[in-house]
Amino acid sequence: GENVEQHPSTLSVQEGDSAVIKCTYSDSASNYFPWYKQELGKRPQLIIDIRSNVGEKKDQRIAVTLNKTAKHFSLHITETQPEDSAVYFCAASIGAGANSKLTFGKGITLSVRP
Amino acid sequence: DVKVTQSSRYLVKRTGEKVFLECVQDMDHENMFWYRQDPGLGLRLIYFSYDVKMKEKGDIPEGYSVSREKKERFSLILESASTNQTSMYLCASSFRGGGQPQHFGDGTRLSIL
């Protein structure tokens, strides 16, 4: 089955700097890649996603890039703010059938230092 | 806005008890999921359902079962609770098919004593 890995497990940046979180996946048939943000004590929330027919997607300060050849995708956060501190999960899914499901990475804890 | 509601935020049960965790969604989603979240292990899929009365095992189904009698409700059952099932349990829902974002509930922090 699909395997999704995130590196590093923790990341600390200075406020205002950029943060890049990278994920790799194992199954070349994966076609959907969402990113979730989970603040302390709260539910995971979708912040951005990308499909395999697109190389890059942006939404204000966040962007996601996909490299299908290398089987990795990355989350880029510019001008980081303290409220960006959270656990970030990447995920991948395969197929378009009724039983398509997501495989999540283990999560990365991002700390933004004021 | 999508609402996924889990019946309890915190639950304390004893070893050997049968435990029910309930999840309700209001967006007419076909798919519903149960995950377990443990520190350093991320989100691990226990079971999911893509239709009423349909279910599929996820990555860690042992010790759990599920029930989907109505489209909006998905129940996770711990047949005989054990201490290693102490965890945060998250329910999610989505429309059917690939490339559909999942929407999560607030989670149930379950402690088995």
Coordinates of N, CA and C in Angstrom, one line a residue:
Chain A
G1 N 0.8 -1.2 0.0 CA 0.0 0.0 0.0 C 0.9 1.3 0.0
E2 N 0.2 2.4 0.0 CA 0.9 3.7 0.0 C 1.6 3.9 1.3
N3 N 2.8 4.6 1.2 CA 3.5 5.0 2.4 C 3.9 6.4 2.2
V4 N 3.6 7.3 3.2 CA 3.9 8.7 3.1 C 4.8 9.0 4.3
E5 N 5.9 9.7 4.0 CA 6.8 10.1 5.0 C 7.1 11.6 5.0
Q6 N 7.2 12.1 6.2 CA 7.5 13.6 6.3 C 8.8 13.8 7.0
H7 N 9.5 14.8 6.5 CA 10.8 15.1 7.1 C 11.0 16.6 7.1
P8 N 11.5 17.2 8.2 CA 11.9 16.6 9.5 C 10.6 16.4 10.3
S9 N 10.8 15.9 11.6 CA 9.6 15.8 12.4 C 9.3 17.0 13.2
T10 N 10.3 17.9 13.3 CA 10.1 19.2 13.9 C 10.9 20.3 13.1
L11 N 10.3 21.5 13.1 CA 10.9 22.6 12.4 C 10.7 23.8 13.2
S12 N 11.8 24.6 13.4 CA 11.6 25.9 14.1 C 12.2 27.0 13.2
V13 N 11.4 28.0 13.1 CA 11.8 29.2 12.2 C 11.6 30.5 13.0
Q14 N 12.2 31.5 12.5 CA 12.0 32.8 13.1 C 10.9 33.5 12.4
E15 N 10.1 34.2 13.2 CA 8.9 34.9 12.6 C 9.4 35.7 11.4
G16 N 8.6 35.6 10.3 CA 9.0 36.4 9.1 C 9.8 35.6 8.1
D17 N 10.4 34.5 8.6 CA 11.1 33.6 7.6 C 10.2 32.7 6.9
S18 N 10.7 32.0 5.9 CA 9.9 31.0 5.2 C 10.1 29.6 5.8
A19 N 9.1 28.8 5.7 CA 9.2 27.4 6.2 C 8.8 26.5 5.0
V20 N 9.6 25.4 4.9 CA 9.3 24.4 3.8 C 9.2 23.0 4.5
I21 N 8.1 22.3 4.3 CA 7.9 21.0 4.8 C 7.7 20.0 3.6
K22 N 8.5 19.0 3.7 CA 8.6 18.1 2.5 C 8.0 16.7 2.9
C23 N 7.3 16.1 1.9 CA 6.7 14.8 2.1 C 7.1 13.9 0.9
T24 N 7.3 12.7 1.1 CA 7.5 11.7 0.0 C 6.5 10.7 0.0
Y25 N 6.1 10.1 -1.1 CA 5.1 9.0 -1.2 C 5.7 7.9 -2.0
S26 N 5.1 6.7 -1.9 CA 5.7 5.6 -2.5 C 5.0 5.1 -3.8
D27 N 3.7 5.4 -3.9 CA 3.0 4.8 -5.0 C 2.8 5.8 -6.1
S28 N 3.4 5.6 -7.2 CA 3.3 6.5 -8.3 C 1.9 6.8 -8.9
A29 N 1.0 5.9 -8.5 CA -0.4 6.1 -8.9 C -1.2 7.1 -8.0
S30 N -0.6 7.6 -7.0 CA -1.2 8.6 -6.1 C -1.6 9.8 -6.9
N31 N -2.7 10.4 -6.7 CA -3.2 11.5 -7.6 C -3.8 12.7 -6.8
Y32 N -3.8 12.6 -5.5 CA -4.4 13.7 -4.7 C -3.5 13.9 -3.4
F33 N -3.2 15.2 -3.1 CA -2.2 15.4 -2.1 C -2.7 16.6 -1.2
P34 N -3.4 16.4 -0.1 CA -3.8 17.5 0.7 C -2.8 17.7 1.9
W35 N -2.9 18.9 2.4 CA -2.1 19.3 3.6 C -3.1 19.7 4.7
Y36 N -2.9 19.2 5.9 CA -3.8 19.6 7.0 C -3.0 20.3 8.1
K37 N -3.6 21.2 8.8 CA -3.0 21.9 9.9 C -3.8 21.6 11.1
Q38 N -3.1 21.2 12.2 CA -3.7 20.9 13.5 C -3.1 21.7 14.6
E39 N -3.9 22.7 15.0 CA -3.4 23.5 16.2 C -3.7 22.7 17.5
L40 N -3.0 23.1 18.5 CA -3.1 22.3 19.8 C -4.5 22.2 20.3
G41 N -4.9 21.0 20.5 CA -6.3 20.8 21.0 C -7.4 20.9 20.0
K42 N -7.1 21.1 18.7 CA -8.1 21.3 17.7 C -8.1 20.2 16.7
R43 N -9.1 20.3 15.8 CA -9.2 19.3 14.8 C -8.3 19.6 13.6
P44 N -7.8 18.6 12.9 CA -7.1 18.9 11.7 C -7.9 19.6 10.7
Q45 N -7.4 20.6 10.0 CA -8.2 21.4 9.0 C -7.4 21.4 7.7
L46 N -8.1 21.2 6.6 CA -7.4 21.3 5.3 C -7.0 22.7 5.0
I47 N -5.7 22.9 4.6 CA -5.3 24.3 4.3 C -5.0 24.4 2.8
I48 N -4.6 23.4 2.1 CA -4.4 23.4 0.7 C -4.2 22.0 0.2
D49 N -4.6 21.8 -1.1 CA -4.4 20.5 -1.7 C -4.0 20.7 -3.1
I50 N -3.5 19.6 -3.7 CA -3.0 19.6 -5.1 C -3.3 18.3 -5.7
R51 N -3.6 18.3 -7.0 CA -3.9 17.1 -7.8 C -2.7 16.8 -8.7
S52 N -2.6 15.6 -9.2 CA -1.4 15.1 -9.9 C -1.3 15.8 -11.2
N53 N -2.3 16.4 -11.7 CA -2.2 17.1 -13.0 C -1.7 18.5 -12.9
V54 N -1.3 18.9 -11.7 CA -0.9 20.3 -11.4 C 0.4 20.3 -10.7
G55 N 1.3 21.2 -11.1 CA 2.7 21.2 -10.5 C 2.8 22.1 -9.2
E56 N 1.9 23.1 -9.2 CA 2.1 24.1 -8.1 C 0.7 24.7 -7.9
K57 N 0.4 25.1 -6.6 CA -0.8 25.8 -6.3 C -0.5 26.7 -5.1
K58 N -1.1 27.9 -5.2 CA -0.8 29.0 -4.2 C -2.1 29.5 -3.6
D59 N -2.0 29.8 -2.3 CA -3.2 30.5 -1.6 C -2.6 31.4 -0.6
Q60 N -2.5 32.7 -1.0 CA -1.9 33.7 -0.1 C -0.5 33.4 0.3
R61 N -0.3 33.1 1.6 CA 1.1 32.9 2.1 C 1.5 31.4 2.0
I62 N 0.7 30.5 1.6 CA 1.0 29.1 1.5 C 1.0 28.6 0.0
A63 N 1.8 27.7 -0.3 CA 1.9 27.1 -1.6 C 2.3 25.6 -1.5
V64 N 1.9 24.8 -2.4 CA 2.3 23.4 -2.5 C 2.8 23.2 -3.8
T65 N 3.9 22.4 -3.9 CA 4.6 22.0 -5.1 C 4.6 20.5 -5.2
L66 N 4.5 19.9 -6.4 CA 4.4 18.5 -6.6 C 5.5 18.1 -7.6
N67 N 6.3 17.1 -7.3 CA 7.3 16.6 -8.2 C 7.0 15.1 -8.4
K68 N 6.2 14.8 -9.4 CA 5.8 13.4 -9.6 C 6.9 12.5 -9.9
T69 N 7.9 13.0 -10.6 CA 9.1 12.1 -11.0 C 9.8 11.6 -9.7
A70 N 10.0 12.6 -8.8 CA 10.7 12.2 -7.6 C 9.8 11.7 -6.5
K71 N 8.5 11.8 -6.7 CA 7.5 11.4 -5.8 C 7.6 12.1 -4.5
H72 N 7.6 13.4 -4.6 CA 7.6 14.2 -3.3 C 6.8 15.5 -3.6
F73 N 6.2 16.0 -2.5 CA 5.5 17.3 -2.6 C 5.8 18.1 -1.3
S74 N 5.8 19.4 -1.4 CA 6.2 20.3 -0.4 C 5.2 21.4 -0.1
L75 N 5.2 21.7 1.2 CA 4.4 22.9 1.6 C 5.3 24.0 1.9
H76 N 5.0 25.2 1.3 CA 5.8 26.4 1.5 C 5.0 27.4 2.2
I77 N 5.5 27.9 3.3 CA 4.8 29.0 4.1 C 5.8 30.2 4.1
T78 N 5.3 31.3 3.5 CA 6.2 32.5 3.5 C 5.7 33.5 4.6
E79 N 6.6 34.4 5.0 CA 6.3 35.4 6.1 C 5.6 34.7 7.3
T80 N 6.3 33.7 7.8 CA 5.7 33.0 8.9 C 5.3 33.9 10.1
Q81 N 4.2 33.5 10.7 CA 3.7 34.2 11.9 C 3.5 33.2 13.1
P82 N 3.5 33.7 14.3 CA 3.3 32.8 15.4 C 2.1 31.9 15.3
E83 N 1.0 32.4 14.7 CA -0.2 31.6 14.5 C 0.0 30.4 13.5
D84 N 1.1 30.4 12.8 CA 1.4 29.3 11.9 C 1.9 28.1 12.7
S85 N 2.3 28.3 14.0 CA 2.8 27.2 14.8 C 1.7 26.2 15.0
A86 N 2.0 24.9 14.6 CA 1.0 23.8 14.6 C 1.7 22.6 14.1
V87 N 0.9 21.5 14.1 CA 1.3 20.2 13.5 C 0.8 20.2 12.1
Y88 N 1.6 19.9 11.1 CA 1.2 19.9 9.7 C 1.3 18.4 9.2
F89 N 0.2 17.9 8.7 CA 0.1 16.6 8.1 C 0.0 16.6 6.6
C90 N 0.8 15.9 5.9 CA 0.5 15.7 4.5 C -0.1 14.3 4.3
A91 N -0.8 14.1 3.1 CA -1.4 12.9 2.9 C -1.5 12.7 1.4
A92 N -1.7 11.4 1.0 CA -1.8 11.1 -0.4 C -2.9 10.1 -0.6
S93 N -3.6 10.1 -1.8 CA -4.6 9.1 -2.1 C -4.4 8.6 -3.5
I94 N -5.0 7.4 -3.7 CA -4.9 6.8 -5.0 C -6.3 6.5 -5.5
G95 N -6.5 6.6 -6.8 CA -7.7 6.2 -7.4 C -8.8 7.2 -7.3
A96 N -9.9 6.8 -8.0 CA -11.1 7.6 -8.0 C -12.3 6.9 -7.6
G97 N -12.1 5.7 -7.1 CA -13.3 4.8 -6.8 C -13.9 5.2 -5.5
A98 N -15.0 4.5 -5.2 CA -15.8 4.8 -4.0 C -15.0 4.6 -2.7
N99 N -14.0 3.6 -2.8 CA -13.3 3.3 -1.6 C -11.9 3.9 -1.5
S100 N -11.7 5.0 -2.3 CA -10.4 5.7 -2.2 C -10.3 6.3 -0.8
K101 N -9.0 6.2 -0.3 CA -8.8 6.7 1.0 C -7.4 7.4 1.1
L102 N -7.2 8.2 2.1 CA -6.0 9.0 2.3 C -5.0 8.2 3.2
T103 N -3.8 8.3 2.9 CA -2.7 7.8 3.8 C -2.0 9.0 4.3
F104 N -1.8 9.2 5.6 CA -1.2 10.4 6.2 C 0.2 10.1 6.6
G105 N 1.0 11.2 6.5 CA 2.3 11.2 7.2 C 2.2 11.3 8.7
K106 N 3.3 11.2 9.4 CA 3.3 11.2 10.8 C 3.2 12.7 11.4
G107 N 3.3 13.6 10.6 CA 3.1 15.0 11.0 C 4.5 15.7 11.4
I108 N 4.5 17.0 11.2 CA 5.6 17.8 11.5 C 5.2 18.9 12.4
T109 N 5.9 19.2 13.5 CA 5.6 20.3 14.4 C 6.4 21.5 14.0
L110 N 5.7 22.5 13.6 CA 6.3 23.8 13.2 C 6.2 24.8 14.3
S111 N 7.3 25.3 14.7 CA 7.3 26.3 15.8 C 7.8 27.6 15.2
V112 N 7.1 28.7 15.3 CA 7.5 30.0 14.8 C 7.9 30.9 16.0
R113 N 9.2 31.2 16.1 CA 9.7 32.0 17.2 C 9.4 33.5 17.0
P114 N 8.8 34.1 18.0 CA 8.5 35.6 17.8 C 9.8 36.4 17.7
Chain B
D1 N -21.2 25.4 6.1 CA -20.0 24.8 6.6 C -20.2 23.4 7.1
V2 N -19.2 22.5 6.7 CA -19.3 21.1 7.1 C -19.2 21.0 8.6
K3 N -20.1 20.1 9.2 CA -20.0 19.9 10.6 C -20.0 18.4 10.9
V4 N -18.9 18.0 11.5 CA -18.7 16.6 11.9 C -18.7 16.6 13.5
T5 N -19.6 16.0 14.1 CA -19.8 16.0 15.5 C -19.5 14.7 16.1
Q6 N -18.6 14.7 17.1 CA -18.3 13.5 17.8 C -19.0 13.6 19.2
S7 N -19.6 12.5 19.7 CA -20.5 12.5 20.8 C -19.8 13.0 22.1
S8 N -18.5 12.7 22.3 CA -17.9 13.0 23.5 C -16.5 13.6 23.2
R9 N -16.1 14.6 24.0 CA -14.7 15.1 23.9 C -13.8 14.3 24.7
Y10 N -14.2 13.9 25.9 CA -13.4 13.1 26.8 C -14.3 11.9 27.3
L11 N -13.6 10.7 27.4 CA -14.3 9.5 27.8 C -13.4 8.7 28.6
V12 N -13.9 8.2 29.8 CA -13.0 7.3 30.6 C -13.8 6.0 30.8
K13 N -13.2 4.9 30.4 CA -13.8 3.6 30.6 C -12.8 2.6 31.2
R14 N -13.4 1.4 31.6 CA -12.5 0.4 32.2 C -12.2 -0.7 31.3
T15 N -11.1 -1.3 31.6 CA -10.7 -2.5 30.8 C -11.8 -3.5 30.7
G16 N -12.0 -4.1 29.5 CA -13.0 -5.1 29.3 C -14.4 -4.5 28.9
E17 N -14.6 -3.3 29.1 CA -15.9 -2.7 28.8 C -16.1 -2.6 27.3
K18 N -17.3 -2.6 26.8 CA -17.6 -2.4 25.4 C -17.9 -0.9 25.3
V19 N -17.2 -0.2 24.4 CA -17.2 1.2 24.3 C -17.7 1.6 22.9
F20 N -18.6 2.6 22.9 CA -19.2 3.1 21.6 C -18.7 4.6 21.4
L21 N -18.1 4.9 20.3 CA -17.9 6.3 19.9 C -18.7 6.6 18.7
E22 N -19.5 7.7 18.8 CA -20.4 8.1 17.8 C -20.0 9.3 17.0
C23 N -20.3 9.3 15.8 CA -19.9 10.4 14.9 C -21.1 10.7 14.0
V24 N -21.4 12.0 13.8 CA -22.5 12.4 13.0 C -22.1 13.6 12.1
Q25 N -22.4 13.5 10.8 CA -22.0 14.6 9.8 C -23.3 15.1 9.2
D26 N -23.3 16.4 8.8 CA -24.5 17.0 8.3 C -24.4 17.4 6.8
M27 N -23.4 16.9 6.1 CA -23.2 17.3 4.7 C -23.5 16.3 3.7
D28 N -24.2 15.3 4.1 CA -24.7 14.2 3.1 C -23.5 13.5 2.5
H29 N -22.4 13.5 3.2 CA -21.2 12.8 2.7 C -21.4 11.3 2.6
E30 N -20.9 10.7 1.5 CA -21.0 9.2 1.4 C -20.0 8.5 2.3
N31 N -18.8 9.1 2.4 CA -17.7 8.4 3.1 C -17.5 8.9 4.5
M32 N -17.3 8.0 5.4 CA -16.9 8.4 6.8 C -15.8 7.5 7.2
F33 N -15.0 8.1 8.1 CA -13.7 7.4 8.5 C -13.5 7.5 10.0
W34 N -12.8 6.5 10.6 CA -12.3 6.6 12.0 C -10.8 6.5 12.0
Y35 N -10.2 7.5 12.6 CA -8.7 7.4 12.8 C -8.4 7.4 14.3
R36 N -7.2 7.0 14.5 CA -6.6 7.0 15.8 C -5.3 7.9 15.7
Q37 N -5.2 8.8 16.7 CA -4.0 9.7 16.7 C -3.2 9.6 17.9
D38 N -2.0 9.1 17.8 CA -1.0 9.0 18.9 C 0.2 9.8 18.6
P39 N 0.8 10.3 19.6 CA 2.1 11.2 19.4 C 3.1 10.4 18.7
G40 N 3.6 11.1 17.6 CA 4.7 10.5 16.8 C 4.3 9.5 15.8
L41 N 3.0 9.1 15.8 CA 2.5 8.1 14.9 C 1.5 8.7 13.9
G42 N 1.2 9.9 14.0 CA 0.3 10.6 13.0 C -1.2 10.1 13.1
L43 N -1.8 10.1 12.0 CA -3.2 9.6 11.9 C -3.3 8.3 11.2
R44 N -3.8 7.3 12.0 CA -3.8 5.9 11.4 C -5.3 5.5 11.3
L45 N -5.6 5.0 10.1 CA -7.0 4.7 9.7 C -7.4 3.4 10.3
I46 N -8.5 3.4 11.1 CA -9.0 2.2 11.7 C -10.0 1.4 10.8
Y47 N -11.0 2.1 10.4 CA -12.0 1.6 9.5 C -12.6 2.8 8.7
F48 N -13.2 2.5 7.5 CA -13.9 3.5 6.8 C -15.2 2.9 6.2
S49 N -16.1 3.8 5.8 CA -17.3 3.3 5.2 C -17.6 4.2 4.0
Y50 N -18.0 3.7 2.8 CA -18.3 4.5 1.7 C -19.8 4.4 1.3
D51 N -20.5 3.7 2.2 CA -22.0 3.7 2.0 C -22.6 3.1 3.2
V52 N -23.9 3.3 3.3 CA -24.6 2.7 4.5 C -24.4 1.2 4.4
K53 N -24.1 0.6 5.6 CA -23.9 -0.8 5.8 C -22.6 -1.3 5.1
M54 N -21.8 -0.5 4.5 CA -20.6 -0.9 3.9 C -19.4 -0.4 4.8
K55 N -18.4 -1.3 4.9 CA -17.3 -0.9 5.7 C -16.0 -1.6 5.1
E56 N -14.9 -1.0 5.3 CA -13.6 -1.6 4.9 C -12.6 -1.3 6.0
K57 N -11.8 -2.3 6.2 CA -10.7 -2.2 7.2 C -9.7 -1.2 6.7
G58 N -9.1 -0.5 7.7 CA -8.0 0.4 7.5 C -6.7 -0.3 7.8
D59 N -5.8 0.5 8.4 CA -4.5 -0.1 8.7 C -4.4 -0.8 10.0
I60 N -5.3 -0.4 11.0 CA -5.2 -0.9 12.3 C -6.6 -1.3 12.9
P61 N -7.3 -2.3 12.2 CA -8.6 -2.6 12.6 C -8.8 -3.5 13.8
E62 N -7.7 -4.1 14.2 CA -7.7 -5.2 15.3 C -8.3 -4.6 16.6
G63 N -9.3 -5.2 17.2 CA -9.8 -4.8 18.4 C -11.0 -3.8 18.3
Y64 N -11.3 -3.4 17.0 CA -12.4 -2.5 16.7 C -13.4 -3.1 15.8
S65 N -14.6 -2.5 15.8 CA -15.6 -2.8 14.8 C -16.3 -1.5 14.5
V66 N -17.1 -1.4 13.5 CA -17.9 -0.2 13.1 C -19.3 -0.6 12.7
S67 N -20.1 0.5 12.7 CA -21.5 0.3 12.3 C -21.9 1.5 11.6
R68 N -22.6 1.4 10.4 CA -23.1 2.5 9.6 C -24.5 2.1 9.2
E69 N -25.5 2.4 10.0 CA -26.9 2.1 9.8 C -27.6 3.2 9.0
K70 N -27.1 4.4 9.2 CA -27.6 5.6 8.5 C -26.5 6.4 7.9
K71 N -26.8 7.1 6.8 CA -25.8 7.8 6.1 C -25.0 8.8 6.9
E72 N -25.7 9.5 7.8 CA -25.1 10.5 8.6 C -24.3 10.1 9.8
R73 N -24.4 8.8 10.2 CA -23.9 8.3 11.5 C -22.9 7.2 11.3
F74 N -21.8 7.3 11.9 CA -20.8 6.2 11.9 C -20.2 5.9 13.3
S75 N -20.4 4.7 13.7 CA -20.0 4.4 15.1 C -18.8 3.5 15.1
L76 N -17.9 3.8 16.1 CA -16.7 2.9 16.3 C -17.0 2.2 17.6
I77 N -16.7 0.9 17.6 CA -17.0 0.0 18.7 C -15.7 -0.6 19.2
L78 N -15.4 -0.5 20.4 CA -14.3 -1.3 21.0 C -14.9 -2.4 21.8
E79 N -14.8 -3.6 21.2 CA -15.5 -4.8 21.7 C -15.2 -5.1 23.2
S80 N -13.9 -5.0 23.5 CA -13.5 -5.3 24.9 C -12.3 -4.4 25.1
A81 N -12.5 -3.2 25.7 CA -11.5 -2.2 25.8 C -10.2 -2.6 26.5
S82 N -9.1 -2.2 26.0 CA -7.8 -2.5 26.6 C -7.0 -1.2 26.8
T83 N -6.1 -1.3 27.7 CA -5.3 0.0 28.0 C -4.6 0.5 26.8
N84 N -4.2 -0.4 25.9 CA -3.4 0.1 24.7 C -4.4 0.8 23.7
Q85 N -5.6 0.9 24.0 CA -6.6 1.6 23.1 C -6.8 3.0 23.7
T86 N -6.1 3.4 24.7 CA -6.1 4.8 25.2 C -5.5 5.6 24.1
S87 N -6.3 6.6 23.6 CA -5.8 7.4 22.5 C -6.8 8.5 22.2
M88 N -6.5 9.3 21.2 CA -7.4 10.3 20.6 C -8.0 9.7 19.4
Y89 N -9.3 9.7 19.3 CA -10.0 9.1 18.1 C -10.7 10.3 17.4
L90 N -10.4 10.3 16.1 CA -10.9 11.3 15.2 C -11.8 10.7 14.1
C91 N -13.0 11.3 13.9 CA -13.9 10.9 12.9 C -13.8 11.9 11.7
A92 N -13.9 11.5 10.5 CA -13.9 12.4 9.3 C -14.9 11.9 8.3
S93 N -15.3 12.9 7.4 CA -16.3 12.5 6.4 C -15.8 13.2 5.1
S94 N -16.3 12.7 4.0 CA -16.0 13.3 2.7 C -17.0 12.8 1.7
F95 N -17.1 13.5 0.5 CA -17.8 12.9 -0.6 C -17.1 11.7 -1.2
R96 N -17.8 10.9 -1.9 CA -17.3 9.7 -2.4 C -16.3 10.0 -3.6
G97 N -15.3 9.1 -3.7 CA -14.4 9.2 -4.9 C -13.0 9.7 -4.5
G98 N -12.1 9.6 -5.4 CA -10.8 10.1 -5.2 C -10.7 11.6 -5.2
G99 N -9.7 12.1 -4.5 CA -9.5 13.6 -4.5 C -10.5 14.4 -3.8
Q100 N -11.1 13.8 -2.8 CA -12.1 14.5 -2.0 C -11.5 14.8 -0.6
P101 N -11.5 16.1 -0.2 CA -11.0 16.5 1.1 C -11.9 15.9 2.2
Q102 N -11.2 15.5 3.3 CA -11.9 15.0 4.4 C -12.0 16.1 5.5
H103 N -13.2 16.1 6.1 CA -13.5 17.1 7.2 C -13.6 16.3 8.5
F104 N -12.9 16.9 9.5 CA -12.7 16.2 10.8 C -13.6 16.7 11.9
G105 N -13.9 15.8 12.8 CA -14.5 16.2 14.0 C -13.5 16.7 15.1
D106 N -13.9 17.1 16.2 CA -13.0 17.6 17.3 C -12.2 16.5 18.0
G107 N -12.7 15.3 17.8 CA -11.9 14.2 18.5 C -12.5 13.8 19.8
T108 N -12.3 12.5 20.2 CA -12.7 12.0 21.5 C -11.4 11.5 22.2
R109 N -11.1 12.1 23.3 CA -9.9 11.6 24.1 C -10.4 10.5 25.0
L110 N -10.0 9.3 24.6 CA -10.5 8.1 25.3 C -9.4 7.5 26.2
S111 N -9.7 7.3 27.5 CA -8.8 6.7 28.5 C -9.4 5.4 28.9
I112 N -8.6 4.4 28.9 CA -9.0 3.1 29.3 C -8.2 2.8 30.6
L113 N -8.9 2.6 31.7 CA -8.2 2.4 33.0 C -8.2 0.9 33.4

